[in-house]
mmCIF file of C-alpha atoms in Angstrom:
data_model
loop_
_atom_site.group_PDB
_atom_site.id
_atom_site.type_symbol
_atom_site.label_atom_id
_atom_site.label_comp_id
_atom_site.label_asym_id
_atom_site.label_seq_id
_atom_site.Cartn_x
_atom_site.Cartn_y
_atom_site.Cartn_z
ATOM 1 C CA UNK A 26 0.005 -0.083 -0.006
ATOM 2 C CA UNK A 27 2.879 2.777 0.801
ATOM 3 C CA UNK A 28 3.748 2.232 -2.974
ATOM 4 C CA UNK A 29 0.274 2.427 -4.201
ATOM 5 C CA UNK A 30 -0.071 5.571 -2.141
ATOM 6 C CA UNK A 31 3.065 7.197 -3.660
ATOM 7 C CA UNK A 32 1.562 6.581 -7.344
ATOM 8 C CA UNK A 33 -1.724 8.223 -6.705
ATOM 9 C CA UNK A 34 0.032 11.290 -5.435
ATOM 10 C CA UNK A 35 1.903 11.228 -8.812
ATOM 11 C CA UNK A 36 -1.175 10.778 -10.839
ATOM 12 C CA UNK A 37 -3.593 13.651 -11.747
ATOM 13 C CA UNK A 38 -7.115 12.229 -10.387
ATOM 14 C CA UNK A 39 -8.909 14.256 -13.216
ATOM 15 C CA UNK A 40 -7.138 12.711 -16.261
ATOM 16 C CA UNK A 41 -4.431 10.311 -14.953
ATOM 17 C CA UNK A 42 -1.575 12.472 -16.353
ATOM 18 C CA UNK A 43 1.604 12.739 -14.612
ATOM 19 C CA UNK A 44 1.687 15.795 -12.316
ATOM 20 C CA UNK A 45 5.004 17.551 -12.641
ATOM 21 C CA UNK A 46 4.361 20.709 -10.450
ATOM 22 C CA UNK A 47 1.927 22.072 -8.192
ATOM 23 C CA UNK A 48 -1.113 24.021 -9.325
ATOM 24 C CA UNK A 49 -0.649 27.594 -10.096
ATOM 25 C CA UNK A 50 -3.749 28.913 -8.723
ATOM 26 C CA UNK A 51 -4.390 32.709 -9.617
ATOM 27 C CA UNK A 52 -0.656 33.603 -9.808
ATOM 28 C CA UNK A 53 -0.821 34.382 -13.174
ATOM 29 C CA UNK A 54 -3.814 36.960 -13.366
ATOM 30 C CA UNK A 55 -2.325 39.478 -11.116
ATOM 31 C CA UNK A 56 -0.488 41.291 -14.223
ATOM 32 C CA UNK A 57 -3.837 41.041 -16.001
ATOM 33 C CA UNK A 58 -5.499 42.603 -13.036
ATOM 34 C CA UNK A 59 -3.022 45.482 -13.054
ATOM 35 C CA UNK A 60 -3.530 46.235 -16.990
ATOM 36 C CA UNK A 61 -7.205 46.405 -16.468
ATOM 37 C CA UNK A 62 -7.097 48.608 -13.085
ATOM 38 C CA UNK A 63 -4.816 51.047 -14.925
ATOM 39 C CA UNK A 64 -7.993 52.044 -17.214
ATOM 40 C CA UNK A 65 -10.548 52.408 -14.641
ATOM 41 C CA UNK A 66 -10.350 56.126 -15.177
ATOM 42 C CA UNK A 67 -9.733 58.168 -18.541
ATOM 43 C CA UNK A 68 -6.519 59.180 -17.133
ATOM 44 C CA UNK A 69 -4.273 56.460 -18.709
ATOM 45 C CA UNK A 70 -5.836 56.745 -22.128
ATOM 46 C CA UNK A 71 -5.225 60.470 -22.188
ATOM 47 C CA UNK A 72 -1.849 59.978 -21.013
ATOM 48 C CA UNK A 73 -1.021 57.400 -23.664
ATOM 49 C CA UNK A 74 -2.768 59.225 -26.379
ATOM 50 C CA UNK A 75 -1.064 62.395 -25.398
ATOM 51 C CA UNK A 76 2.751 60.747 -25.209
ATOM 52 C CA UNK A 77 2.008 59.243 -28.913
ATOM 53 C CA UNK A 78 0.727 62.977 -30.016
ATOM 54 C CA UNK A 79 3.691 64.897 -28.633
ATOM 55 C CA UNK A 80 6.133 62.038 -30.312
ATOM 56 C CA UNK A 81 4.031 62.394 -33.729
ATOM 57 C CA UNK A 82 4.047 66.109 -33.752
ATOM 58 C CA UNK A 83 7.769 66.224 -33.309
ATOM 59 C CA UNK A 84 8.284 63.575 -36.106
ATOM 60 C CA UNK A 85 5.809 65.466 -38.555
ATOM 61 C CA UNK A 86 7.239 68.936 -37.764
ATOM 62 C CA UNK A 87 10.747 67.685 -38.053
ATOM 63 C CA UNK A 88 9.965 65.829 -41.645
ATOM 64 C CA UNK A 89 8.185 69.095 -42.887
ATOM 65 C CA UNK A 90 11.002 71.281 -41.774
ATOM 66 C CA UNK A 91 13.782 69.153 -43.489
ATOM 67 C CA UNK A 92 12.132 67.777 -46.439
ATOM 68 C CA UNK A 93 9.207 69.965 -47.190
ATOM 69 C CA UNK A 94 6.711 67.116 -47.322
ATOM 70 C CA UNK A 95 3.066 67.702 -45.555
ATOM 71 C CA UNK A 96 2.045 65.536 -42.985
ATOM 72 C CA UNK A 97 -0.598 63.947 -45.448
ATOM 73 C CA UNK A 98 2.223 63.179 -47.868
ATOM 74 C CA UNK A 99 4.120 61.747 -45.132
ATOM 75 C CA UNK A 100 1.453 59.440 -44.246
ATOM 76 C CA UNK A 101 -0.264 58.439 -47.709
ATOM 77 C CA UNK A 102 0.660 58.424 -51.067
ATOM 78 C CA UNK A 103 -2.307 59.425 -53.258
ATOM 79 C CA UNK A 104 -2.856 57.916 -56.745
ATOM 80 C CA UNK A 105 -5.532 59.336 -59.289
ATOM 81 C CA UNK A 106 -6.876 56.573 -61.615
ATOM 82 C CA UNK A 107 -8.559 58.089 -64.431
ATOM 83 C CA UNK A 108 -9.991 56.198 -67.455
ATOM 84 C CA UNK A 109 -12.973 56.044 -69.583
ATOM 85 C CA UNK A 110 -14.699 54.259 -66.965
ATOM 86 C CA UNK A 111 -13.305 54.605 -63.623
ATOM 87 C CA UNK A 112 -12.137 57.812 -61.895
ATOM 88 C CA UNK A 113 -10.768 56.990 -58.519
ATOM 89 C CA UNK A 114 -8.555 58.355 -55.811
ATOM 90 C CA UNK A 115 -6.626 55.722 -53.794
ATOM 91 C CA UNK A 116 -4.670 56.622 -50.854
ATOM 92 C CA UNK A 117 -1.568 53.941 -50.082
ATOM 93 C CA UNK A 118 0.409 54.175 -46.903
ATOM 94 C CA UNK A 119 3.445 55.593 -46.861
ATOM 95 C CA UNK A 120 6.695 55.170 -44.505
ATOM 96 C CA UNK A 121 5.265 57.649 -42.161
ATOM 97 C CA UNK A 122 2.020 55.918 -41.591
ATOM 98 C CA UNK A 123 4.102 52.652 -40.338
ATOM 99 C CA UNK A 124 6.228 55.088 -38.366
ATOM 100 C CA UNK A 125 3.079 56.437 -36.759
ATOM 101 C CA UNK A 126 1.782 52.806 -35.843
ATOM 102 C CA UNK A 127 4.980 51.937 -34.679
ATOM 103 C CA UNK A 128 5.262 54.920 -32.318
ATOM 104 C CA UNK A 129 1.686 54.381 -30.844
ATOM 105 C CA UNK A 130 2.396 50.634 -30.065
ATOM 106 C CA UNK A 131 5.941 51.544 -28.237
ATOM 107 C CA UNK A 132 4.800 54.418 -26.695
ATOM 108 C CA UNK A 133 1.737 52.268 -25.226
ATOM 109 C CA UNK A 134 4.180 49.457 -24.310
ATOM 110 C CA UNK A 135 6.690 51.857 -22.545
ATOM 111 C CA UNK A 136 3.815 53.776 -20.524
ATOM 112 C CA UNK A 137 2.013 50.182 -19.565
ATOM 113 C CA UNK A 138 5.306 48.673 -18.430
ATOM 114 C CA UNK A 139 5.463 50.362 -14.992
ATOM 115 C CA UNK A 140 1.590 49.628 -14.335
ATOM 116 C CA UNK A 141 1.979 46.052 -15.274
ATOM 117 C CA UNK A 142 4.796 45.667 -12.726
ATOM 118 C CA UNK A 143 2.549 46.978 -10.138
ATOM 119 C CA UNK A 144 4.711 50.259 -9.534
ATOM 120 C CA UNK A 145 2.840 53.058 -7.757
ATOM 121 C CA UNK A 146 2.604 55.675 -8.551
ATOM 122 C CA UNK A 147 2.906 54.452 -12.397
ATOM 123 C CA UNK A 148 1.773 57.738 -14.123
ATOM 124 C CA UNK A 149 -1.219 56.314 -15.799
ATOM 125 C CA UNK A 150 -4.058 55.703 -13.350
ATOM 126 C CA UNK A 151 -2.724 58.174 -10.586
ATOM 127 C CA UNK A 152 -0.495 61.292 -10.982
ATOM 128 C CA UNK A 153 2.898 60.719 -11.028
ATOM 129 C CA UNK A 154 5.798 62.368 -8.686
ATOM 130 C CA UNK A 155 7.557 65.422 -10.303
ATOM 131 C CA UNK A 156 11.170 64.787 -11.033
ATOM 132 C CA UNK A 157 13.304 67.823 -10.972
ATOM 133 C CA UNK A 158 11.906 70.261 -13.700
ATOM 134 C CA UNK A 159 9.746 67.578 -14.974
ATOM 135 C CA UNK A 160 6.346 68.309 -13.670
ATOM 136 C CA UNK A 161 2.946 66.184 -14.220
ATOM 137 C CA UNK A 162 1.025 69.075 -15.146
ATOM 138 C CA UNK A 163 3.135 70.177 -17.688
ATOM 139 C CA UNK A 164 2.913 66.569 -19.584
ATOM 140 C CA UNK A 165 -0.686 66.801 -19.389
ATOM 141 C CA UNK A 166 -0.681 70.477 -20.930
ATOM 142 C CA UNK A 167 1.983 69.557 -23.580
ATOM 143 C CA UNK A 168 0.116 66.361 -24.679
ATOM 144 C CA UNK A 169 -3.021 68.431 -25.309
ATOM 145 C CA UNK A 170 -1.080 71.074 -27.397
ATOM 146 C CA UNK A 171 0.349 68.359 -29.367
ATOM 147 C CA UNK A 172 -3.158 66.835 -30.039
ATOM 148 C CA UNK A 173 -4.397 70.388 -31.199
ATOM 149 C CA UNK A 174 -1.460 70.718 -33.079
ATOM 150 C CA UNK A 175 -1.743 67.539 -35.191
ATOM 151 C CA UNK A 176 -5.284 68.370 -35.840
ATOM 152 C CA UNK A 177 -4.550 71.963 -36.873
ATOM 153 C CA UNK A 178 -1.740 70.911 -39.091
ATOM 154 C CA UNK A 179 -3.626 67.872 -40.707
ATOM 155 C CA UNK A 180 -6.739 70.576 -41.459
ATOM 156 C CA UNK A 181 -4.714 73.489 -42.720
ATOM 157 C CA UNK A 182 -2.460 71.384 -44.861
ATOM 158 C CA UNK A 183 -5.839 69.948 -46.329
ATOM 159 C CA UNK A 184 -7.020 73.374 -46.985
ATOM 160 C CA UNK A 185 -3.882 74.813 -48.365
ATOM 161 C CA UNK A 186 -2.754 71.732 -50.155
ATOM 162 C CA UNK A 187 0.872 71.692 -48.914
ATOM 163 C CA UNK A 188 3.396 71.914 -46.298
ATOM 164 C CA UNK A 189 2.706 74.433 -43.867
ATOM 165 C CA UNK A 190 6.360 74.175 -42.340
ATOM 166 C CA UNK A 191 8.059 74.042 -45.374
ATOM 167 C CA UNK A 192 9.539 77.462 -45.190
ATOM 168 C CA UNK A 193 10.629 78.248 -48.692
ATOM 169 C CA UNK A 194 11.488 74.455 -49.838
#
């Protein structure tokens, strides 16, 4: 019987397979809980969108100043197809479109990392501590201005049909 008891301890009673480790329980869901609790207020979404907007505005402005291409031209290539039967305008993604997507993914991952690790304050669901001359209120203000700047740049360039920041190029 002692040998039989040892064999029962090794076999999983549910399916008869051999158990190699103890059950994990809910230990793996802690990080997932941290992720969802981060978004319980709108602060996390605004912070992540604002950080992405700051990076996007900086990249768009730099590219306009150095190459003279508008934000629309940085994101899309427009092709007009005119035949006897078809009149179409097609927008294909340009390299800037994929750079914008990569920026959003990387900013999101970088912003969520402290929250997923359970760090407090993480800067997303609660106000972060000020660090030297970096103030949390400045980040929010700069983020909002970057969002307004991107929308204004897109709109003005759509109306004028060219780059706003090209300055003689």
